[in-house]
Coordinates of N, CA and C in Angstrom, one line a residue:
X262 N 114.8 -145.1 63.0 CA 114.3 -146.1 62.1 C 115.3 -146.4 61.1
X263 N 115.7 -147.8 60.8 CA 116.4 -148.1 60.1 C 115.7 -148.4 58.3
X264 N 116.0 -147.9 57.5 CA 115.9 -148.1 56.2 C 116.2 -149.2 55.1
X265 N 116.0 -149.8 54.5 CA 116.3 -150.6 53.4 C 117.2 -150.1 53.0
X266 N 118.7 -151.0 52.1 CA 119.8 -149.8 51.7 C 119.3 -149.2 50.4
X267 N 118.3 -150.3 49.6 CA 117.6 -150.3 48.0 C 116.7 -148.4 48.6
X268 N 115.7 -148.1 49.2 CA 115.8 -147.0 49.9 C 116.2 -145.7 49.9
X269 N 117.7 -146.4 50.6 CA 118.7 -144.7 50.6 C 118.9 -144.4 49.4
X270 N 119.6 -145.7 48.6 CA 119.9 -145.7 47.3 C 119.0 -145.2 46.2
X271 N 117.5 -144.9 46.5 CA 116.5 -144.6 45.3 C 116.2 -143.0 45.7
X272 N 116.6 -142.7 47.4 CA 116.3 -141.2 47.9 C 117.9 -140.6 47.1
X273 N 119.1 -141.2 47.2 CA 120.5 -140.6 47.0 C 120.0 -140.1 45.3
X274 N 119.6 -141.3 44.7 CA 119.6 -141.4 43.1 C 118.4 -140.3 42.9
X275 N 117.9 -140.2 43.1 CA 116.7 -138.8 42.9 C 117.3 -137.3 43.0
X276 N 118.1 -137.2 44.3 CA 118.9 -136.1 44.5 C 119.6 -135.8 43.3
X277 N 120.6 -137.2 43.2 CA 121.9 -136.9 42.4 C 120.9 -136.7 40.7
X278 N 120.0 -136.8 40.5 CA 119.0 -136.6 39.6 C 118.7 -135.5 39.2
X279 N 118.1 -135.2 40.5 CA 117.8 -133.4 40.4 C 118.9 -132.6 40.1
X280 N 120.1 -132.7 40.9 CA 121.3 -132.0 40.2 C 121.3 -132.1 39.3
X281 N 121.4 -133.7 38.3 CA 121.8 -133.6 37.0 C 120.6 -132.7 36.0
X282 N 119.0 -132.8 36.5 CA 118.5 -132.3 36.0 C 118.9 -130.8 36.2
X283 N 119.4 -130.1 36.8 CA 119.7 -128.5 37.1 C 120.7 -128.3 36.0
X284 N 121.7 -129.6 36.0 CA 122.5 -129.2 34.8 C 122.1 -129.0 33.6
X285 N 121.0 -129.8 33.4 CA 120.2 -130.1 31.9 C 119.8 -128.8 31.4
X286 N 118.9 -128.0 32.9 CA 118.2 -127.0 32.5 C 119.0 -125.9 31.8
X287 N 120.5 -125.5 32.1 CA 121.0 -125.0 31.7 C 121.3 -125.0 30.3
X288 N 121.7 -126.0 30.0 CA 122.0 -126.6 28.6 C 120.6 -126.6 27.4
X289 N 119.2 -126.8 28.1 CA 117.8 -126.5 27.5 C 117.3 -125.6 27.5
X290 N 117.2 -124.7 26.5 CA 116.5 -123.4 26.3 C 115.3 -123.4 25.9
X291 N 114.4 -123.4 26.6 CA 112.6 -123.6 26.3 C 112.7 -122.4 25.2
X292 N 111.6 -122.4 24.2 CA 111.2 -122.4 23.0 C 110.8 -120.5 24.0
X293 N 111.3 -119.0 23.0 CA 111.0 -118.2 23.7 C 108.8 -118.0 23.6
X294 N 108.5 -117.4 24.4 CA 107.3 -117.3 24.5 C 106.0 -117.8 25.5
X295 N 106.1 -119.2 25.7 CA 105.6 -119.7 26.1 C 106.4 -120.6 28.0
X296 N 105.5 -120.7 28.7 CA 105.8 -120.6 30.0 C 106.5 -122.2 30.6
X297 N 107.4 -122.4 31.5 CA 107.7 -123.7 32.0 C 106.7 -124.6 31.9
X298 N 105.4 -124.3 32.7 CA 104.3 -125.3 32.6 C 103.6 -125.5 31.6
X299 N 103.9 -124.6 30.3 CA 102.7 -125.0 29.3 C 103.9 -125.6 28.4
X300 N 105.3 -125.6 28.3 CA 106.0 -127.0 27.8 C 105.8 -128.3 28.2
X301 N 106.0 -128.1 30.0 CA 105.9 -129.9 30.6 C 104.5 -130.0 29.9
X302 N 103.6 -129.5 29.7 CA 101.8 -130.2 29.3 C 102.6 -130.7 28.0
X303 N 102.7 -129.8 27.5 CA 103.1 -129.9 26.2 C 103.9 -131.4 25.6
X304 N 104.8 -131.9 26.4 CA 105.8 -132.8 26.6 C 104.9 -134.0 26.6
X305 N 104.1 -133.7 27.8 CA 103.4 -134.8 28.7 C 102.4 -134.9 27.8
X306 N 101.6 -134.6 27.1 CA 100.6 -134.7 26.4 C 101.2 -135.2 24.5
X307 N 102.6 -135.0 24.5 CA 102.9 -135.7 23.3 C 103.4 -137.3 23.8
X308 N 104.1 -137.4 25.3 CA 104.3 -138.3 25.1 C 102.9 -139.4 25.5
X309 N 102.1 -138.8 26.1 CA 101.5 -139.8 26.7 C 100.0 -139.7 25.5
X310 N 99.8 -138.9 24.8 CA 98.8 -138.6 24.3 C 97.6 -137.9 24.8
X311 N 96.6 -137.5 23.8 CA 94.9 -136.7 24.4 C 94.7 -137.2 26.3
X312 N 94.1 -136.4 27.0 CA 94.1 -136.2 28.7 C 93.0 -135.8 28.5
X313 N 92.2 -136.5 29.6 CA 91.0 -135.4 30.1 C 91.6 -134.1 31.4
X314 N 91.1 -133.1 30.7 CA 91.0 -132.1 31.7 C 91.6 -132.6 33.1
X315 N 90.8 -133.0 34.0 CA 90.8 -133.7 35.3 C 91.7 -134.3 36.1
X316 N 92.5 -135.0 35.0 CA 93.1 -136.1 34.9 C 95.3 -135.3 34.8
X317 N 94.7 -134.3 33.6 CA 95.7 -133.4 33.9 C 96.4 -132.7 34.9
X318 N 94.6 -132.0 35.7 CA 94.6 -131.4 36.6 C 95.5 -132.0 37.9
X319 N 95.0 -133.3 38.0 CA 95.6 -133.9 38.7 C 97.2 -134.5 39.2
X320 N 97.9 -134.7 37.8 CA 99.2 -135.1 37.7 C 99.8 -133.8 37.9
X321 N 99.1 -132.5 37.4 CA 99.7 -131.2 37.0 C 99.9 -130.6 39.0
X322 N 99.3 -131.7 40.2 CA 98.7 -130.9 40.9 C 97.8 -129.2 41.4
X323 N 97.5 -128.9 40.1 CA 97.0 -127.5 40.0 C 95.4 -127.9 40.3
X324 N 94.5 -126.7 40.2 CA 92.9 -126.8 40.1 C 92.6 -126.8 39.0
X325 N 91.6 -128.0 38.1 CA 90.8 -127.7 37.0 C 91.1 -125.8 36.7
X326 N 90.3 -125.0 37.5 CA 90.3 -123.7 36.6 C 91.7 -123.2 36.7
X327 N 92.5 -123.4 37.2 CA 93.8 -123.0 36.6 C 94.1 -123.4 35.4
X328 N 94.2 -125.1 35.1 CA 94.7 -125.5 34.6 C 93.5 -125.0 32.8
X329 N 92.5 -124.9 33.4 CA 91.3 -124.5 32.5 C 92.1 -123.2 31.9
X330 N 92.6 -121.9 32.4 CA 93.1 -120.7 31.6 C 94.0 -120.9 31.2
X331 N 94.9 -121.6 31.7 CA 96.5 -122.1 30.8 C 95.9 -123.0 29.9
X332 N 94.8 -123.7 29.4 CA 94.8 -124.1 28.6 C 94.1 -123.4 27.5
X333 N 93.1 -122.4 27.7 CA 92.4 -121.2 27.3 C 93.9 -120.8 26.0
X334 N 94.6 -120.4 27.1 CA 96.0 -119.6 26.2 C 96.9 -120.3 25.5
X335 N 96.7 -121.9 25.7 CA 97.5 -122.2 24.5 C 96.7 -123.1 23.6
X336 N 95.3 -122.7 23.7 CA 94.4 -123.3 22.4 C 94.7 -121.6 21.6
X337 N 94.9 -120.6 22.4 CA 94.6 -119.2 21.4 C 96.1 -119.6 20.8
X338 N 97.5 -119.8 21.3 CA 98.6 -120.3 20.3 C 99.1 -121.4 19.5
X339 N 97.4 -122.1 19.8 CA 97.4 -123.3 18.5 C 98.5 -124.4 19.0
X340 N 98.5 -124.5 19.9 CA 99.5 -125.7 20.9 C 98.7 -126.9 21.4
X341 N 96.7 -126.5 21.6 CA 96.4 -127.5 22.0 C 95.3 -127.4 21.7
X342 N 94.2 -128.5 21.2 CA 92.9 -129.0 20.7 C 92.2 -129.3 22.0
X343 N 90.8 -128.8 22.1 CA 90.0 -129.2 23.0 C 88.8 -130.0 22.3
X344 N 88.8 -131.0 23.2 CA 87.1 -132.0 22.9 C 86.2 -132.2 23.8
X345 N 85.0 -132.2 23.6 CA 84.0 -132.2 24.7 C 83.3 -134.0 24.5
X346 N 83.9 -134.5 25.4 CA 83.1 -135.9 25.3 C 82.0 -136.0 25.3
X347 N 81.8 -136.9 24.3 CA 80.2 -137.0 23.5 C 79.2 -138.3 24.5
X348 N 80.4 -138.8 25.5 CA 79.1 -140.0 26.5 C 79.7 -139.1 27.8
X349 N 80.3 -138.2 28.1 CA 79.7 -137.5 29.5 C 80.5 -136.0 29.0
X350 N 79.5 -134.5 29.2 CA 79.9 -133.4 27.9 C 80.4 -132.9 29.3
X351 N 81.0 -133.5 30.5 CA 81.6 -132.5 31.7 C 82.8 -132.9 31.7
X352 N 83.0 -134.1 30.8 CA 84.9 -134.3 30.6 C 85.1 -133.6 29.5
X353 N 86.2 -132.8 29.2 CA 87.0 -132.3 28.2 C 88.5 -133.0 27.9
X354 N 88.5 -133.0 27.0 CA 89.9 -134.6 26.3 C 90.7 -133.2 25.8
X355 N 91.9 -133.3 26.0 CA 92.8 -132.1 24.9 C 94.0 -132.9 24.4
X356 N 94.4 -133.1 23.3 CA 95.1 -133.3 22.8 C 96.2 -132.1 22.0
X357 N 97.3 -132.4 21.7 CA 98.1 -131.6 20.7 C 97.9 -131.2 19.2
X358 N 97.9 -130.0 18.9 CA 97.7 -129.8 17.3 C 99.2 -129.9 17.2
X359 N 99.0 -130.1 15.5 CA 100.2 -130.4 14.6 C 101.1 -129.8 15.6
X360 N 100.9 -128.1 15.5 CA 101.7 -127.0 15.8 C 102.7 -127.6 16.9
X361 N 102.0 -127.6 17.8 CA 101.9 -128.3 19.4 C 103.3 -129.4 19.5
X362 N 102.7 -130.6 18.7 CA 103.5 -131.6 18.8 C 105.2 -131.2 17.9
X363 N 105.4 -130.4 17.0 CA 106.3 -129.5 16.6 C 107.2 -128.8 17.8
X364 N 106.6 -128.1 18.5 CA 107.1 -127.5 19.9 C 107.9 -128.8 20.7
X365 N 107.0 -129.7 21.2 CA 107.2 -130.6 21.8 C 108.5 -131.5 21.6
X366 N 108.4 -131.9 20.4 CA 109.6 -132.3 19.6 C 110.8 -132.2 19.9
X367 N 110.5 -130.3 19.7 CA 112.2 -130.1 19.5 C 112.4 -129.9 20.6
X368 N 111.9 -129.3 21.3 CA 112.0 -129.6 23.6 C 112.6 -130.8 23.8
X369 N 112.0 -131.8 23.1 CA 112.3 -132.9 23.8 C 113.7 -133.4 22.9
X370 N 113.9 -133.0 21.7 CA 114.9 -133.5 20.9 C 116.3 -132.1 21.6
X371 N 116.3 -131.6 22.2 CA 117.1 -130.6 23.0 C 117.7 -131.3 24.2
X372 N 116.2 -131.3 24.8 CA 116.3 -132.0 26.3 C 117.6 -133.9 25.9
X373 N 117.1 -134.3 25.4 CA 117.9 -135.7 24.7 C 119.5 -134.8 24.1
X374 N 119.8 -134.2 23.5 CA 120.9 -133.7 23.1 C 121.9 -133.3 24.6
X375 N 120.6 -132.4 24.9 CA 121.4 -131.9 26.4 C 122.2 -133.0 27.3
X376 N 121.2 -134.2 27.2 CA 121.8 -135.8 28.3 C 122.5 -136.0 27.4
X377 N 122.9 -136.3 26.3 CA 124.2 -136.6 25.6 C 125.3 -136.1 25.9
X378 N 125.1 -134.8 25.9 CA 126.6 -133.4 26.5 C 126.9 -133.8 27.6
X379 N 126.3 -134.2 29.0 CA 126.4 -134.5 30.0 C 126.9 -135.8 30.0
X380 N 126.6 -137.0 29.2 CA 126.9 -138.0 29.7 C 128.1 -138.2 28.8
X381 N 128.4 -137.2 28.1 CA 129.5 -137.8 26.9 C 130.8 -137.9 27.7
X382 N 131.0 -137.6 28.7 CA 132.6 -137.6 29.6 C 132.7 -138.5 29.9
X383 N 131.8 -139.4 30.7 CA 131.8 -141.0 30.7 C 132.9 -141.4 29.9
X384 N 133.7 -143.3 30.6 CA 133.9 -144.0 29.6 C 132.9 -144.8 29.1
X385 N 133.1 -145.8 27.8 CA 132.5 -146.6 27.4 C 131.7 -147.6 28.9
X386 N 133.0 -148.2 29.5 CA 132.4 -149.2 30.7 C 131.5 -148.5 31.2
X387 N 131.8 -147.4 31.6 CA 130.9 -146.7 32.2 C 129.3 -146.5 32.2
X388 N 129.7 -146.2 30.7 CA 128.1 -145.9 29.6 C 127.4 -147.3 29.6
X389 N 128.0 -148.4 29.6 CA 127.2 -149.6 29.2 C 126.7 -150.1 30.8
X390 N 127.9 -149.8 31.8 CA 127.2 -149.6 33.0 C 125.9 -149.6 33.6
X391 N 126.2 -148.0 33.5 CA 125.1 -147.2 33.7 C 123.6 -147.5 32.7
X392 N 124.0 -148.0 31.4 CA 122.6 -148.4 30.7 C 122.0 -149.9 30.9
X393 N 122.9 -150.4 31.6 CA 122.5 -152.0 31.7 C 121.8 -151.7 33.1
X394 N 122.2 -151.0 34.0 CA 121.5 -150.5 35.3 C 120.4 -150.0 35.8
X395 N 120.1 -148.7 34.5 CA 119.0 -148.1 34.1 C 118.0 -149.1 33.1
X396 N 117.9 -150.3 32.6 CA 117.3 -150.9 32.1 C 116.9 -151.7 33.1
X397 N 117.6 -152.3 33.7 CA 116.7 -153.0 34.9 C 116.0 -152.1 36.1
X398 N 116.2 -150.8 36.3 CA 116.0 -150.2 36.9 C 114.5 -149.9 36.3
X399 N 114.6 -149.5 35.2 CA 113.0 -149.4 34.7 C 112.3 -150.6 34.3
X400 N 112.7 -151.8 34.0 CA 112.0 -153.0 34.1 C 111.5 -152.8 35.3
X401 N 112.0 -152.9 36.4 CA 111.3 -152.9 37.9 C 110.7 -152.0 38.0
X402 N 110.4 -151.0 37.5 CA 109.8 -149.9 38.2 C 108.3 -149.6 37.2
X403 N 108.8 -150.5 35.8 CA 107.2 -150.7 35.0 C 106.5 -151.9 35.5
X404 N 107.0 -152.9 36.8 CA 106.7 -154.0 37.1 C 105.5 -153.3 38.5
X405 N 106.4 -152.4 39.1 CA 105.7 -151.9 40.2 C 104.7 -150.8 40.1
X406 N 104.6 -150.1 38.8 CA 103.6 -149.3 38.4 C 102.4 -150.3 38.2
X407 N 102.1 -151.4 37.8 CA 100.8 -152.0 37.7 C 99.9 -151.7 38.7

């Protein structure tokens, strides 16, 4: 079966992605204490805001009761608010406490430091390249999320 080259080009770019992310990991030291998956919530819930349970469950691919005791354990570390919807009391909404979004932050202000170290060997052409690239790259790809 023959491929579209746009295709290879978005399977190549994900690889070369995941490497770069392998590099990142190294360079980002998650906050001691708390576990890989209760940062990404953590992330994902500051960037995107309050989630129903469900909804989590699903992006997270885990089960509701999994995702139900990991969240158990980080309402006991004050990382996350739970709400019981008042027009149907079988969804639960969680959002970030202060604390929470604090965590989140500096994860994420790390993670951003980290792509700077990585990308700082680049030249300039390079850099403006690459970000004029990645701007249309996400234009199209917030066009095909609709």
């Amino acid at each position: 079966m023959q491929y579209k080259e746009f295709t290879q080009l978005m399977a190549d770019n994900i690889i070369l992605m995941s490497r770069l992310g392998n590099n990142l990991h190294s360079l980002v030291v998650l906050p001691d204490g708390y576990s890989k998956q209760q940062i990404l919530i953590l992330v994902r819930l500051y960037i995107g805001g309050k989630a129903k349970l469900k909804d989590i469950a699903s992006r997270e691919f885990m089960s509701t009761a999994n995702l139900c005791s990991l969240f158990r354990k980080m309402e006991q570390l004050n990382l996350v608010a739970r709400d019981v919807d008042d027009k149907d009391r079988r969804d639960t909404w969680y959002s970030l406490t202060k604390y929470g979004q604090n965590i989140a932050k500096a994860v994420i202000d790390k993670f951003l430091s980290g792509l700077e170290n990585i990308f700082s060997s680049i030249s300039k052409e390079d850099e403006k390249a690459l970000t004029d690239a990645t701007k249309t790259i996400n234009a199209l790809l917030k066009k095909m999320e609709c």
